Amino acid sequence: MTRQALTGARIFDGTRFHENSTLLIADGKIEAIVPAGEIAGDCQQIDLAGGTLAPGFIDAQVNGGGGRMLNDEPSPQSMYMIAEGHRPFGTTSLLPTLITDAEGAVEKAISSAAEAVLAGRGVAGLHLEGPHLAPSRKGTHLAKYMRPLEAADVELLSSAVPEVGTLVVTLAGEQVTPAQVNQLTNAGVIVCLGHTDTDAGRAQQLFDAGARGVTHLFNAMSGLGHRQPGLVGAALDHPDAWGGIIADGHHVDPLVLRVALRAKRGPGRLFFVTDSMSLVGQERDHFTLNGRTIWRKQGGYCSRLALDDGTLAGSDLDMASAVRFGVSYLDLSLGEALRMASAYPADFLRLNDRGRLLQGMRADLVHLGEDLQVRQTWLGGAVSEQTS
């Protein structure tokens, strides 16, 4: 048995902090958290020399990273490149995300994800954001490929779950029926509402039918009004609805996010997603998606990505930056910010083997310095990236 003892850092187990403690890892899984100096048996001891050791971050919406967009080539290799591009920023599990594309792209992405998940390289499933979205809320997606969900789509997505494991599908309320949502959720698909003008009443029906949450709360959806609550109001009020938020200072004003965090009725919660594009981990100032140039614009908390007409096109955010944003701008304690990057996404995605440092769980870890910059990550107990 290969055993490691990580000591010298404050340990956050997903619920609380442990001071003067040691994390024991055996064969890639969490063995225990014990008081410092009480290490039983032979093991490799590693002194982290300060900072915070926490569960690795989990990102449910990642369009690209490391110089690659999934839509450019929905292959296992693209998925590995994206995962490796985000690992220096503390993300140890992610869902590569395919946005609306031409016929055949979904099938290829499903096949690739089935292979990539088995490889154990940080790909935890697949997120299909389209093509069943509303053209009125297209954002950077191409409306010409958008269409209603059909029986054949329900069969394809349902049959993909045993292969992919964790499958998130973003659907517009205009393009789907409650019966279809119920079929998908009964098959194990995680249904999210997004890119939609659906009203609160329709959204509540879809949540009651099994829709689990919303994709990037506030963005590309009907907003919260005092007489028309919209999808935003329904998501905040429905107890079972979860919601990803893009905490980059561009997609949603921090004041609005603070209000949403206080307003969210549980047990469903809000959690961080990046919605990131290929430039994460890169120094280039632009890339091309579906024949259109997307530019990196400097300024603000982090740079933003936009089309020539100014339309936001995903984000330039990484999860470690989202955690720092949460602490600095959203009035979150460090513990809650870390939960929004690990424990809550794990709960939303039903990834029961990660997101917390409990006995038997995967030893997917991130070590943060006092400045909350990533020092190191571990994937299944193996050191994955040294960044400082």
mmCIF file of C-alpha atoms in Angstrom:
data_model
loop_
_atom_site.group_PDB
_atom_site.id
_atom_site.type_symbol
_atom_site.label_atom_id
_atom_site.label_comp_id
_atom_site.label_asym_id
_atom_site.label_seq_id
_atom_site.Cartn_x
_atom_site.Cartn_y
_atom_site.Cartn_z
ATOM 1 C CA MET A 1 0.000 0.000 0.000
ATOM 2 C CA THR A 2 1.322 3.446 -1.003
ATOM 3 C CA ARG A 3 0.739 5.924 1.832
ATOM 4 C CA GLN A 4 1.390 9.649 2.090
ATOM 5 C CA ALA A 5 1.114 12.088 4.974
ATOM 6 C CA LEU A 6 0.493 15.714 4.022
ATOM 7 C CA THR A 7 1.202 18.024 6.906
ATOM 8 C CA GLY A 8 2.075 21.633 7.665
ATOM 9 C CA ALA A 9 -1.076 23.216 6.189
ATOM 10 C CA ARG A 10 -4.512 23.970 7.574
ATOM 11 C CA ILE A 11 -6.854 21.291 6.224
ATOM 12 C CA PHE A 12 -10.380 22.026 4.998
ATOM 13 C CA ASP A 13 -12.382 18.793 4.698
ATOM 14 C CA GLY A 14 -15.344 20.321 2.873
ATOM 15 C CA THR A 15 -17.201 21.123 6.082
ATOM 16 C CA ARG A 16 -14.711 22.503 8.586
ATOM 17 C CA PHE A 17 -11.060 23.413 9.059
ATOM 18 C CA HIS A 18 -8.545 21.246 10.928
ATOM 19 C CA GLU A 19 -5.584 22.973 12.540
ATOM 20 C CA ASN A 20 -2.323 21.204 13.388
ATOM 21 C CA SER A 21 -3.427 18.119 11.506
ATOM 22 C CA THR A 22 -2.178 15.685 8.887
ATOM 23 C CA LEU A 23 -4.017 14.246 5.902
ATOM 24 C CA LEU A 24 -3.293 10.579 5.269
ATOM 25 C CA ILE A 25 -3.629 9.186 1.746
ATOM 26 C CA ALA A 26 -3.506 5.500 0.842
ATOM 27 C CA ASP A 27 -3.577 4.211 -2.733
ATOM 28 C CA GLY A 28 -5.043 7.419 -4.103
ATOM 29 C CA LYS A 29 -7.836 7.758 -1.552
ATOM 30 C CA ILE A 30 -8.379 9.632 1.696
ATOM 31 C CA GLU A 31 -7.499 7.485 4.700
ATOM 32 C CA ALA A 32 -7.963 9.921 7.573
ATOM 33 C CA ILE A 33 -7.274 13.342 9.067
ATOM 34 C CA VAL A 34 -5.260 12.895 12.261
ATOM 35 C CA PRO A 35 -3.536 15.221 14.730
ATOM 36 C CA ALA A 36 -0.061 16.246 13.622
ATOM 37 C CA GLY A 37 2.523 13.833 14.968
ATOM 38 C CA GLU A 38 0.146 10.876 15.189
ATOM 39 C CA ILE A 39 1.080 9.155 11.956
ATOM 40 C CA ALA A 40 0.816 5.374 12.198
ATOM 41 C CA GLY A 41 2.829 3.071 9.967
ATOM 42 C CA ASP A 42 5.268 3.748 7.171
ATOM 43 C CA CYS A 43 4.428 6.567 4.785
ATOM 44 C CA GLN A 44 5.968 9.353 2.758
ATOM 45 C CA GLN A 45 5.758 12.593 4.738
ATOM 46 C CA ILE A 46 5.324 15.871 2.848
ATOM 47 C CA ASP A 47 5.541 19.241 4.621
ATOM 48 C CA LEU A 48 3.347 21.780 2.826
ATOM 49 C CA ALA A 49 4.809 24.694 4.826
ATOM 50 C CA GLY A 50 1.618 26.658 5.410
ATOM 51 C CA GLY A 51 -1.445 27.544 3.407
ATOM 52 C CA THR A 52 -4.675 25.582 3.076
ATOM 53 C CA LEU A 53 -5.185 22.046 1.810
ATOM 54 C CA ALA A 54 -8.689 21.519 0.406
ATOM 55 C CA PRO A 55 -10.705 19.255 -1.903
ATOM 56 C CA GLY A 56 -9.851 19.767 -5.565
ATOM 57 C CA PHE A 57 -12.204 22.070 -7.435
ATOM 58 C CA ILE A 58 -15.037 20.677 -9.570
ATOM 59 C CA ASP A 59 -16.262 22.651 -12.594
ATOM 60 C CA ALA A 60 -19.562 21.664 -14.205
ATOM 61 C CA GLN A 61 -19.221 23.934 -17.253
ATOM 62 C CA VAL A 62 -15.941 24.171 -19.164
ATOM 63 C CA ASN A 63 -16.040 24.986 -22.882
ATOM 64 C CA GLY A 64 -12.278 25.007 -23.269
ATOM 65 C CA GLY A 65 -8.857 25.536 -21.787
ATOM 66 C CA GLY A 66 -5.204 24.922 -22.472
ATOM 67 C CA GLY A 67 -5.614 26.267 -26.004
ATOM 68 C CA ARG A 68 -8.439 23.937 -27.053
ATOM 69 C CA MET A 69 -12.216 24.313 -27.406
ATOM 70 C CA LEU A 70 -14.269 21.152 -27.205
ATOM 71 C CA ASN A 71 -16.307 22.287 -30.226
ATOM 72 C CA ASP A 72 -13.136 22.496 -32.323
ATOM 73 C CA GLU A 73 -12.607 18.766 -31.932
ATOM 74 C CA PRO A 74 -14.896 16.835 -29.551
ATOM 75 C CA SER A 75 -12.346 14.080 -28.972
ATOM 76 C CA PRO A 76 -10.897 12.430 -25.853
ATOM 77 C CA GLN A 77 -7.603 14.214 -26.496
ATOM 78 C CA SER A 78 -9.348 17.601 -26.492
ATOM 79 C CA MET A 79 -10.979 16.712 -23.191
ATOM 80 C CA TYR A 80 -7.617 15.773 -21.658
ATOM 81 C CA MET A 81 -6.065 19.024 -22.908
ATOM 82 C CA ILE A 82 -8.896 21.061 -21.405
ATOM 83 C CA ALA A 83 -8.622 19.260 -18.061
ATOM 84 C CA GLU A 84 -4.849 19.692 -17.976
ATOM 85 C CA GLY A 85 -5.211 23.370 -18.846
ATOM 86 C CA HIS A 86 -7.359 23.952 -15.771
ATOM 87 C CA ARG A 87 -5.419 21.809 -13.313
ATOM 88 C CA PRO A 88 -2.826 24.503 -12.448
ATOM 89 C CA PHE A 89 -5.801 26.515 -11.154
ATOM 90 C CA GLY A 90 -6.949 23.823 -8.741
ATOM 91 C CA THR A 91 -9.587 22.059 -10.860
ATOM 92 C CA THR A 92 -9.282 18.303 -10.545
ATOM 93 C CA SER A 93 -12.663 17.311 -12.042
ATOM 94 C CA LEU A 94 -14.584 19.018 -14.821
ATOM 95 C CA LEU A 95 -17.285 18.491 -17.394
ATOM 96 C CA PRO A 96 -16.089 19.437 -20.900
ATOM 97 C CA THR A 97 -18.946 21.407 -22.409
ATOM 98 C CA LEU A 98 -20.138 21.254 -25.997
ATOM 99 C CA ILE A 99 -22.077 24.319 -27.052
ATOM 100 C CA THR A 100 -24.641 24.364 -29.863
ATOM 101 C CA ASP A 101 -23.126 22.896 -33.020
ATOM 102 C CA ALA A 102 -23.960 21.138 -36.262
ATOM 103 C CA GLU A 103 -25.593 17.719 -36.485
ATOM 104 C CA GLY A 104 -23.345 14.891 -35.361
ATOM 105 C CA ALA A 105 -21.326 16.878 -32.813
ATOM 106 C CA VAL A 106 -23.369 15.632 -29.846
ATOM 107 C CA GLU A 107 -22.900 11.982 -30.771
ATOM 108 C CA LYS A 108 -19.165 12.470 -31.176
ATOM 109 C CA ALA A 109 -18.886 14.261 -27.821
ATOM 110 C CA ILE A 110 -20.798 11.483 -26.053
ATOM 111 C CA SER A 111 -18.540 8.801 -27.521
ATOM 112 C CA SER A 112 -15.406 10.754 -26.590
ATOM 113 C CA ALA A 113 -16.587 11.461 -23.046
ATOM 114 C CA ALA A 114 -17.292 7.771 -22.467
ATOM 115 C CA GLU A 115 -13.635 7.044 -23.218
ATOM 116 C CA ALA A 116 -12.237 10.080 -21.390
ATOM 117 C CA VAL A 117 -14.078 9.405 -18.136
ATOM 118 C CA LEU A 118 -12.558 5.929 -17.911
ATOM 119 C CA ALA A 119 -9.040 7.342 -18.278
ATOM 120 C CA GLY A 120 -9.128 9.034 -14.844
ATOM 121 C CA ARG A 121 -7.468 12.220 -16.089
ATOM 122 C CA GLY A 122 -9.883 14.751 -14.600
ATOM 123 C CA VAL A 123 -12.808 14.371 -17.010
ATOM 124 C CA ALA A 124 -15.837 13.600 -14.832
ATOM 125 C CA GLY A 125 -18.570 13.557 -17.476
ATOM 126 C CA LEU A 126 -20.029 15.743 -20.209
ATOM 127 C CA HIS A 127 -22.149 18.900 -20.406
ATOM 128 C CA LEU A 128 -24.229 19.466 -23.543
ATOM 129 C CA GLU A 129 -25.241 23.129 -23.706
ATOM 130 C CA GLY A 130 -27.480 22.976 -26.759
ATOM 131 C CA PRO A 131 -28.755 22.609 -29.406
ATOM 132 C CA HIS A 132 -32.174 22.662 -27.661
ATOM 133 C CA LEU A 133 -31.963 26.331 -26.674
ATOM 134 C CA ALA A 134 -34.030 29.419 -27.480
ATOM 135 C CA PRO A 135 -32.765 31.622 -30.355
ATOM 136 C CA SER A 136 -34.048 34.672 -28.459
ATOM 137 C CA ARG A 137 -31.390 33.961 -25.795
ATOM 138 C CA LYS A 138 -28.661 32.619 -28.040
ATOM 139 C CA GLY A 139 -25.745 34.574 -26.571
ATOM 140 C CA THR A 140 -22.685 33.431 -28.500
ATOM 141 C CA HIS A 141 -24.410 30.221 -29.689
ATOM 142 C CA LEU A 142 -25.487 29.892 -33.330
ATOM 143 C CA ALA A 143 -29.274 30.109 -33.560
ATOM 144 C CA LYS A 144 -29.385 28.275 -36.899
ATOM 145 C CA TYR A 145 -28.608 24.988 -35.120
ATOM 146 C CA MET A 146 -31.177 25.390 -32.333
ATOM 147 C CA ARG A 147 -34.271 23.167 -32.374
ATOM 148 C CA PRO A 148 -36.869 21.515 -30.103
ATOM 149 C CA LEU A 149 -36.051 18.319 -28.235
ATOM 150 C CA GLU A 150 -37.477 15.279 -30.021
ATOM 151 C CA ALA A 151 -38.113 11.664 -29.039
ATOM 152 C CA ALA A 152 -34.912 10.544 -30.773
ATOM 153 C CA ASP A 153 -32.923 13.084 -28.721
ATOM 154 C CA VAL A 154 -34.436 11.784 -25.490
ATOM 155 C CA GLU A 155 -33.430 8.266 -26.463
ATOM 156 C CA LEU A 156 -29.894 9.317 -27.416
ATOM 157 C CA LEU A 157 -29.322 11.245 -24.188
ATOM 158 C CA SER A 158 -30.886 8.573 -21.997
ATOM 159 C CA SER A 159 -28.785 5.825 -23.554
ATOM 160 C CA ALA A 160 -25.622 7.920 -23.050
ATOM 161 C CA VAL A 161 -25.849 7.951 -19.249
ATOM 162 C CA PRO A 162 -24.493 4.423 -18.695
ATOM 163 C CA GLU A 163 -21.515 5.292 -20.923
ATOM 164 C CA VAL A 164 -20.731 8.816 -19.705
ATOM 165 C CA GLY A 165 -21.895 8.503 -16.092
ATOM 166 C CA THR A 166 -22.439 12.193 -15.388
ATOM 167 C CA LEU A 167 -24.342 13.898 -18.186
ATOM 168 C CA VAL A 168 -25.635 17.465 -17.852
ATOM 169 C CA VAL A 169 -27.923 18.806 -20.568
ATOM 170 C CA THR A 170 -28.966 22.457 -20.763
ATOM 171 C CA LEU A 171 -32.426 22.944 -22.282
ATOM 172 C CA ALA A 172 -34.679 25.932 -22.949
ATOM 173 C CA GLY A 173 -38.185 25.791 -21.506
ATOM 174 C CA GLU A 174 -39.519 26.658 -24.967
ATOM 175 C CA GLN A 175 -37.884 23.610 -26.528
ATOM 176 C CA VAL A 176 -38.880 20.868 -24.080
ATOM 177 C CA THR A 177 -41.961 19.498 -22.291
ATOM 178 C CA PRO A 178 -42.283 18.483 -18.628
ATOM 179 C CA ALA A 179 -42.840 14.881 -19.769
ATOM 180 C CA GLN A 180 -39.542 14.919 -21.672
ATOM 181 C CA VAL A 181 -37.715 16.369 -18.671
ATOM 182 C CA ASN A 182 -39.197 13.630 -16.519
ATOM 183 C CA GLN A 183 -38.049 10.975 -18.993
ATOM 184 C CA LEU A 184 -34.521 12.332 -19.018
ATOM 185 C CA THR A 185 -34.202 12.660 -15.274
ATOM 186 C CA ASN A 186 -35.580 9.156 -14.741
ATOM 187 C CA ALA A 187 -32.795 7.947 -17.035
ATOM 188 C CA GLY A 188 -30.176 9.729 -14.910
ATOM 189 C CA VAL A 189 -29.620 12.827 -17.063
ATOM 190 C CA ILE A 190 -29.027 16.033 -15.065
ATOM 191 C CA VAL A 191 -31.309 18.571 -16.731
ATOM 192 C CA CYS A 192 -30.611 22.295 -16.404
ATOM 193 C CA LEU A 193 -32.647 25.179 -17.769
ATOM 194 C CA GLY A 194 -30.801 27.880 -19.642
ATOM 195 C CA HIS A 195 -30.664 30.128 -22.708
ATOM 196 C CA THR A 196 -34.402 30.610 -22.362
ATOM 197 C CA ASP A 197 -37.163 33.190 -21.998
ATOM 198 C CA THR A 198 -39.374 30.761 -20.088
ATOM 199 C CA ASP A 199 -41.518 32.324 -17.385
ATOM 200 C CA ALA A 200 -41.489 31.398 -13.704
ATOM 201 C CA GLY A 201 -44.606 29.237 -13.899
ATOM 202 C CA ARG A 202 -43.212 27.112 -16.697
ATOM 203 C CA ALA A 203 -39.854 26.895 -14.931
ATOM 204 C CA GLN A 204 -41.527 25.689 -11.741
ATOM 205 C CA GLN A 205 -43.298 22.968 -13.731
ATOM 206 C CA LEU A 206 -39.988 21.835 -15.223
ATOM 207 C CA PHE A 207 -38.282 21.822 -11.814
ATOM 208 C CA ASP A 208 -41.158 19.771 -10.443
ATOM 209 C CA ALA A 209 -40.728 17.394 -13.401
ATOM 210 C CA GLY A 210 -37.103 16.819 -12.410
ATOM 211 C CA ALA A 211 -34.979 19.637 -13.849
ATOM 212 C CA ARG A 212 -32.124 19.941 -11.346
ATOM 213 C CA GLY A 213 -31.026 23.534 -11.823
ATOM 214 C CA VAL A 214 -30.060 26.383 -14.126
ATOM 215 C CA THR A 215 -27.044 27.067 -16.279
ATOM 216 C CA HIS A 216 -25.144 30.271 -15.384
ATOM 217 C CA LEU A 217 -27.826 31.950 -13.273
ATOM 218 C CA PHE A 218 -28.868 35.420 -14.567
ATOM 219 C CA ASN A 219 -27.113 35.042 -17.909
ATOM 220 C CA ALA A 220 -29.127 34.213 -21.046
ATOM 221 C CA MET A 221 -32.417 33.750 -19.191
ATOM 222 C CA SER A 222 -35.586 35.611 -18.206
ATOM 223 C CA GLY A 223 -34.704 37.904 -15.337
ATOM 224 C CA LEU A 224 -36.224 38.681 -11.954
ATOM 225 C CA GLY A 225 -38.964 41.293 -12.113
ATOM 226 C CA HIS A 226 -41.358 42.368 -9.406
ATOM 227 C CA ARG A 227 -44.385 41.092 -11.382
ATOM 228 C CA GLN A 228 -42.625 38.628 -13.676
ATOM 229 C CA PRO A 229 -40.199 36.552 -11.579
ATOM 230 C CA GLY A 230 -38.757 34.802 -14.629
ATOM 231 C CA LEU A 231 -36.417 31.834 -14.517
ATOM 232 C CA VAL A 232 -34.154 33.684 -12.080
ATOM 233 C CA GLY A 233 -36.964 34.067 -9.557
ATOM 234 C CA ALA A 234 -38.085 30.471 -9.984
ATOM 235 C CA ALA A 235 -34.551 29.149 -9.504
ATOM 236 C CA LEU A 236 -33.975 31.181 -6.360
ATOM 237 C CA ASP A 237 -37.326 30.169 -4.883
ATOM 238 C CA HIS A 238 -37.578 26.489 -5.797
ATOM 239 C CA PRO A 239 -35.995 24.426 -3.012
ATOM 240 C CA ASP A 240 -34.651 21.711 -5.308
ATOM 241 C CA ALA A 241 -33.077 23.993 -7.916
ATOM 242 C CA TRP A 242 -29.300 24.404 -8.079
ATOM 243 C CA GLY A 243 -27.504 27.126 -10.001
ATOM 244 C CA GLY A 244 -24.046 27.721 -11.381
ATOM 245 C CA ILE A 245 -22.767 31.290 -11.200
ATOM 246 C CA ILE A 246 -19.925 32.900 -13.138
ATOM 247 C CA ALA A 247 -18.088 34.987 -10.536
ATOM 248 C CA ASP A 248 -15.832 37.095 -12.740
ATOM 249 C CA GLY A 249 -17.226 40.611 -12.250
ATOM 250 C CA HIS A 250 -18.426 40.797 -15.872
ATOM 251 C CA HIS A 251 -21.296 38.326 -16.205
ATOM 252 C CA VAL A 252 -23.162 39.425 -13.070
ATOM 253 C CA ASP A 253 -22.628 42.428 -10.816
ATOM 254 C CA PRO A 254 -21.260 41.354 -7.406
ATOM 255 C CA LEU A 255 -24.124 43.154 -5.650
ATOM 256 C CA VAL A 256 -26.634 40.984 -7.522
ATOM 257 C CA LEU A 257 -24.714 37.814 -6.676
ATOM 258 C CA ARG A 258 -24.644 38.785 -2.995
ATOM 259 C CA VAL A 259 -28.422 39.256 -3.055
ATOM 260 C CA ALA A 260 -28.899 35.916 -4.846
ATOM 261 C CA LEU A 261 -26.722 34.059 -2.347
ATOM 262 C CA ARG A 262 -28.765 35.442 0.530
ATOM 263 C CA ALA A 263 -32.057 34.743 -1.252
ATOM 264 C CA LYS A 264 -31.496 31.172 -2.442
ATOM 265 C CA ARG A 265 -33.903 28.756 -0.813
ATOM 266 C CA GLY A 266 -32.380 25.327 -0.148
ATOM 267 C CA PRO A 267 -31.454 22.564 -0.074
ATOM 268 C CA GLY A 268 -30.469 23.430 -3.648
ATOM 269 C CA ARG A 269 -27.505 25.797 -3.685
ATOM 270 C CA LEU A 270 -25.517 28.151 -5.863
ATOM 271 C CA PHE A 271 -22.019 27.087 -6.858
ATOM 272 C CA PHE A 272 -19.156 28.350 -9.000
ATOM 273 C CA VAL A 273 -18.712 27.490 -12.662
ATOM 274 C CA THR A 274 -16.244 29.082 -15.036
ATOM 275 C CA ASP A 275 -17.945 28.748 -18.463
ATOM 276 C CA SER A 276 -14.361 29.170 -19.603
ATOM 277 C CA MET A 277 -12.969 29.169 -23.108
ATOM 278 C CA SER A 278 -9.687 27.991 -24.609
ATOM 279 C CA LEU A 279 -7.598 30.978 -23.473
ATOM 280 C CA VAL A 280 -7.415 29.841 -19.835
ATOM 281 C CA GLY A 281 -3.737 29.106 -19.245
ATOM 282 C CA GLN A 282 -2.791 30.822 -22.525
ATOM 283 C CA GLU A 283 -1.296 34.226 -23.337
ATOM 284 C CA ARG A 284 -3.046 34.797 -26.679
ATOM 285 C CA ASP A 285 -5.559 37.623 -27.047
ATOM 286 C CA HIS A 286 -8.090 35.903 -29.315
ATOM 287 C CA PHE A 287 -9.359 32.639 -30.737
ATOM 288 C CA THR A 288 -11.931 31.530 -33.303
ATOM 289 C CA LEU A 289 -15.191 29.697 -32.618
ATOM 290 C CA ASN A 290 -17.603 28.688 -35.380
ATOM 291 C CA GLY A 291 -15.863 31.091 -37.752
ATOM 292 C CA ARG A 292 -16.119 34.103 -35.415
ATOM 293 C CA THR A 293 -13.267 35.789 -33.588
ATOM 294 C CA ILE A 294 -13.548 36.064 -29.817
ATOM 295 C CA TRP A 295 -11.292 38.664 -28.191
ATOM 296 C CA ARG A 296 -9.740 38.826 -24.750
ATOM 297 C CA LYS A 297 -10.447 42.262 -23.298
ATOM 298 C CA GLN A 298 -8.333 43.358 -20.336
ATOM 299 C CA GLY A 299 -9.837 45.146 -17.362
ATOM 300 C CA GLY A 300 -11.820 44.465 -14.233
ATOM 301 C CA TYR A 301 -11.292 41.612 -11.797
ATOM 302 C CA CYS A 302 -10.178 39.411 -14.678
ATOM 303 C CA SER A 303 -10.192 39.807 -18.434
ATOM 304 C CA ARG A 304 -13.403 39.174 -20.350
ATOM 305 C CA LEU A 305 -14.083 37.467 -23.665
ATOM 306 C CA ALA A 306 -16.343 39.058 -26.270
ATOM 307 C CA LEU A 307 -17.335 38.982 -29.918
ATOM 308 C CA ASP A 308 -16.695 42.015 -32.120
ATOM 309 C CA ASP A 309 -20.154 43.363 -31.224
ATOM 310 C CA GLY A 310 -19.381 43.180 -27.489
ATOM 311 C CA THR A 311 -21.454 40.057 -26.732
ATOM 312 C CA LEU A 312 -19.897 38.115 -23.882
ATOM 313 C CA ALA A 313 -18.530 34.820 -25.166
ATOM 314 C CA GLY A 314 -17.929 32.522 -22.228
ATOM 315 C CA SER A 315 -15.357 33.613 -19.683
ATOM 316 C CA ASP A 316 -11.651 33.878 -19.020
ATOM 317 C CA LEU A 317 -12.195 32.676 -15.450
ATOM 318 C CA ASP A 318 -10.545 29.838 -13.559
ATOM 319 C CA MET A 319 -11.892 28.260 -10.377
ATOM 320 C CA ALA A 320 -9.181 29.549 -8.064
ATOM 321 C CA SER A 321 -9.983 33.077 -9.254
ATOM 322 C CA ALA A 322 -13.675 32.414 -8.577
ATOM 323 C CA VAL A 323 -12.828 31.403 -4.996
ATOM 324 C CA ARG A 324 -10.806 34.587 -4.478
ATOM 325 C CA PHE A 325 -13.638 36.627 -6.008
ATOM 326 C CA GLY A 326 -16.098 35.022 -3.608
ATOM 327 C CA VAL A 327 -14.008 35.956 -0.601
ATOM 328 C CA SER A 328 -13.198 39.478 -1.812
ATOM 329 C CA TYR A 329 -16.507 40.563 -3.379
ATOM 330 C CA LEU A 330 -19.321 38.245 -2.305
ATOM 331 C CA ASP A 331 -18.920 38.380 1.497
ATOM 332 C CA LEU A 332 -18.162 34.657 1.591
ATOM 333 C CA SER A 333 -16.039 33.016 4.234
ATOM 334 C CA LEU A 334 -13.130 31.029 2.841
ATOM 335 C CA GLY A 335 -14.884 27.825 3.846
ATOM 336 C CA GLU A 336 -18.066 28.721 1.954
ATOM 337 C CA ALA A 337 -16.116 29.841 -1.122
ATOM 338 C CA LEU A 338 -14.266 26.513 -1.123
ATOM 339 C CA ARG A 339 -17.559 24.620 -0.757
ATOM 340 C CA MET A 340 -18.933 26.493 -3.768
ATOM 341 C CA ALA A 341 -15.946 25.264 -5.771
ATOM 342 C CA SER A 342 -15.927 21.649 -4.606
ATOM 343 C CA ALA A 343 -18.545 20.222 -2.224
ATOM 344 C CA TYR A 344 -21.580 21.897 -3.802
ATOM 345 C CA PRO A 345 -20.664 21.060 -7.413
ATOM 346 C CA ALA A 346 -20.027 17.471 -6.294
ATOM 347 C CA ASP A 347 -23.483 17.350 -4.713
ATOM 348 C CA PHE A 348 -25.126 18.886 -7.771
ATOM 349 C CA LEU A 349 -23.421 16.406 -10.098
ATOM 350 C CA ARG A 350 -23.929 13.496 -7.691
ATOM 351 C CA LEU A 351 -20.195 12.792 -7.662
ATOM 352 C CA ASN A 352 -20.217 10.982 -4.349
ATOM 353 C CA ASP A 353 -16.524 10.067 -4.375
ATOM 354 C CA ARG A 354 -15.082 13.608 -4.365
ATOM 355 C CA GLY A 355 -15.630 17.160 -3.171
ATOM 356 C CA ARG A 356 -14.818 16.398 0.470
ATOM 357 C CA LEU A 357 -11.853 14.925 2.336
ATOM 358 C CA LEU A 358 -13.610 11.962 3.912
ATOM 359 C CA GLN A 359 -12.399 8.412 4.320
ATOM 360 C CA GLY A 360 -12.556 6.455 1.077
ATOM 361 C CA MET A 361 -12.989 9.460 -1.200
ATOM 362 C CA ARG A 362 -10.648 10.273 -4.070
ATOM 363 C CA ALA A 363 -7.502 12.120 -3.014
ATOM 364 C CA ASP A 364 -8.139 15.011 -5.408
ATOM 365 C CA LEU A 365 -6.611 17.982 -3.649
ATOM 366 C CA VAL A 366 -5.575 21.597 -4.023
ATOM 367 C CA HIS A 367 -3.010 23.397 -1.881
ATOM 368 C CA LEU A 368 -3.545 27.159 -1.666
ATOM 369 C CA GLY A 369 -1.106 29.717 -0.330
ATOM 370 C CA GLU A 370 -2.121 32.431 2.117
ATOM 371 C CA ASP A 371 -2.916 34.586 -0.925
ATOM 372 C CA LEU A 372 -5.257 31.825 -2.197
ATOM 373 C CA GLN A 373 -3.068 31.245 -5.224
ATOM 374 C CA VAL A 374 -2.681 27.584 -6.156
ATOM 375 C CA ARG A 375 0.609 26.044 -5.115
ATOM 376 C CA GLN A 376 -0.049 22.446 -6.093
ATOM 377 C CA THR A 377 -2.753 19.956 -7.027
ATOM 378 C CA TRP A 378 -3.142 16.206 -6.641
ATOM 379 C CA LEU A 379 -5.214 13.907 -8.819
ATOM 380 C CA GLY A 380 -5.963 10.551 -7.218
ATOM 381 C CA GLY A 381 -3.148 11.104 -4.741
ATOM 382 C CA ALA A 382 -0.547 11.875 -7.417
ATOM 383 C CA VAL A 383 1.027 15.324 -7.611
ATOM 384 C CA SER A 384 -0.426 16.839 -10.737
ATOM 385 C CA GLU A 385 1.016 20.311 -11.132
ATOM 386 C CA GLN A 386 3.544 22.515 -9.376
ATOM 387 C CA THR A 387 2.774 26.175 -10.019
ATOM 388 C CA SER A 388 5.130 27.993 -7.697
#
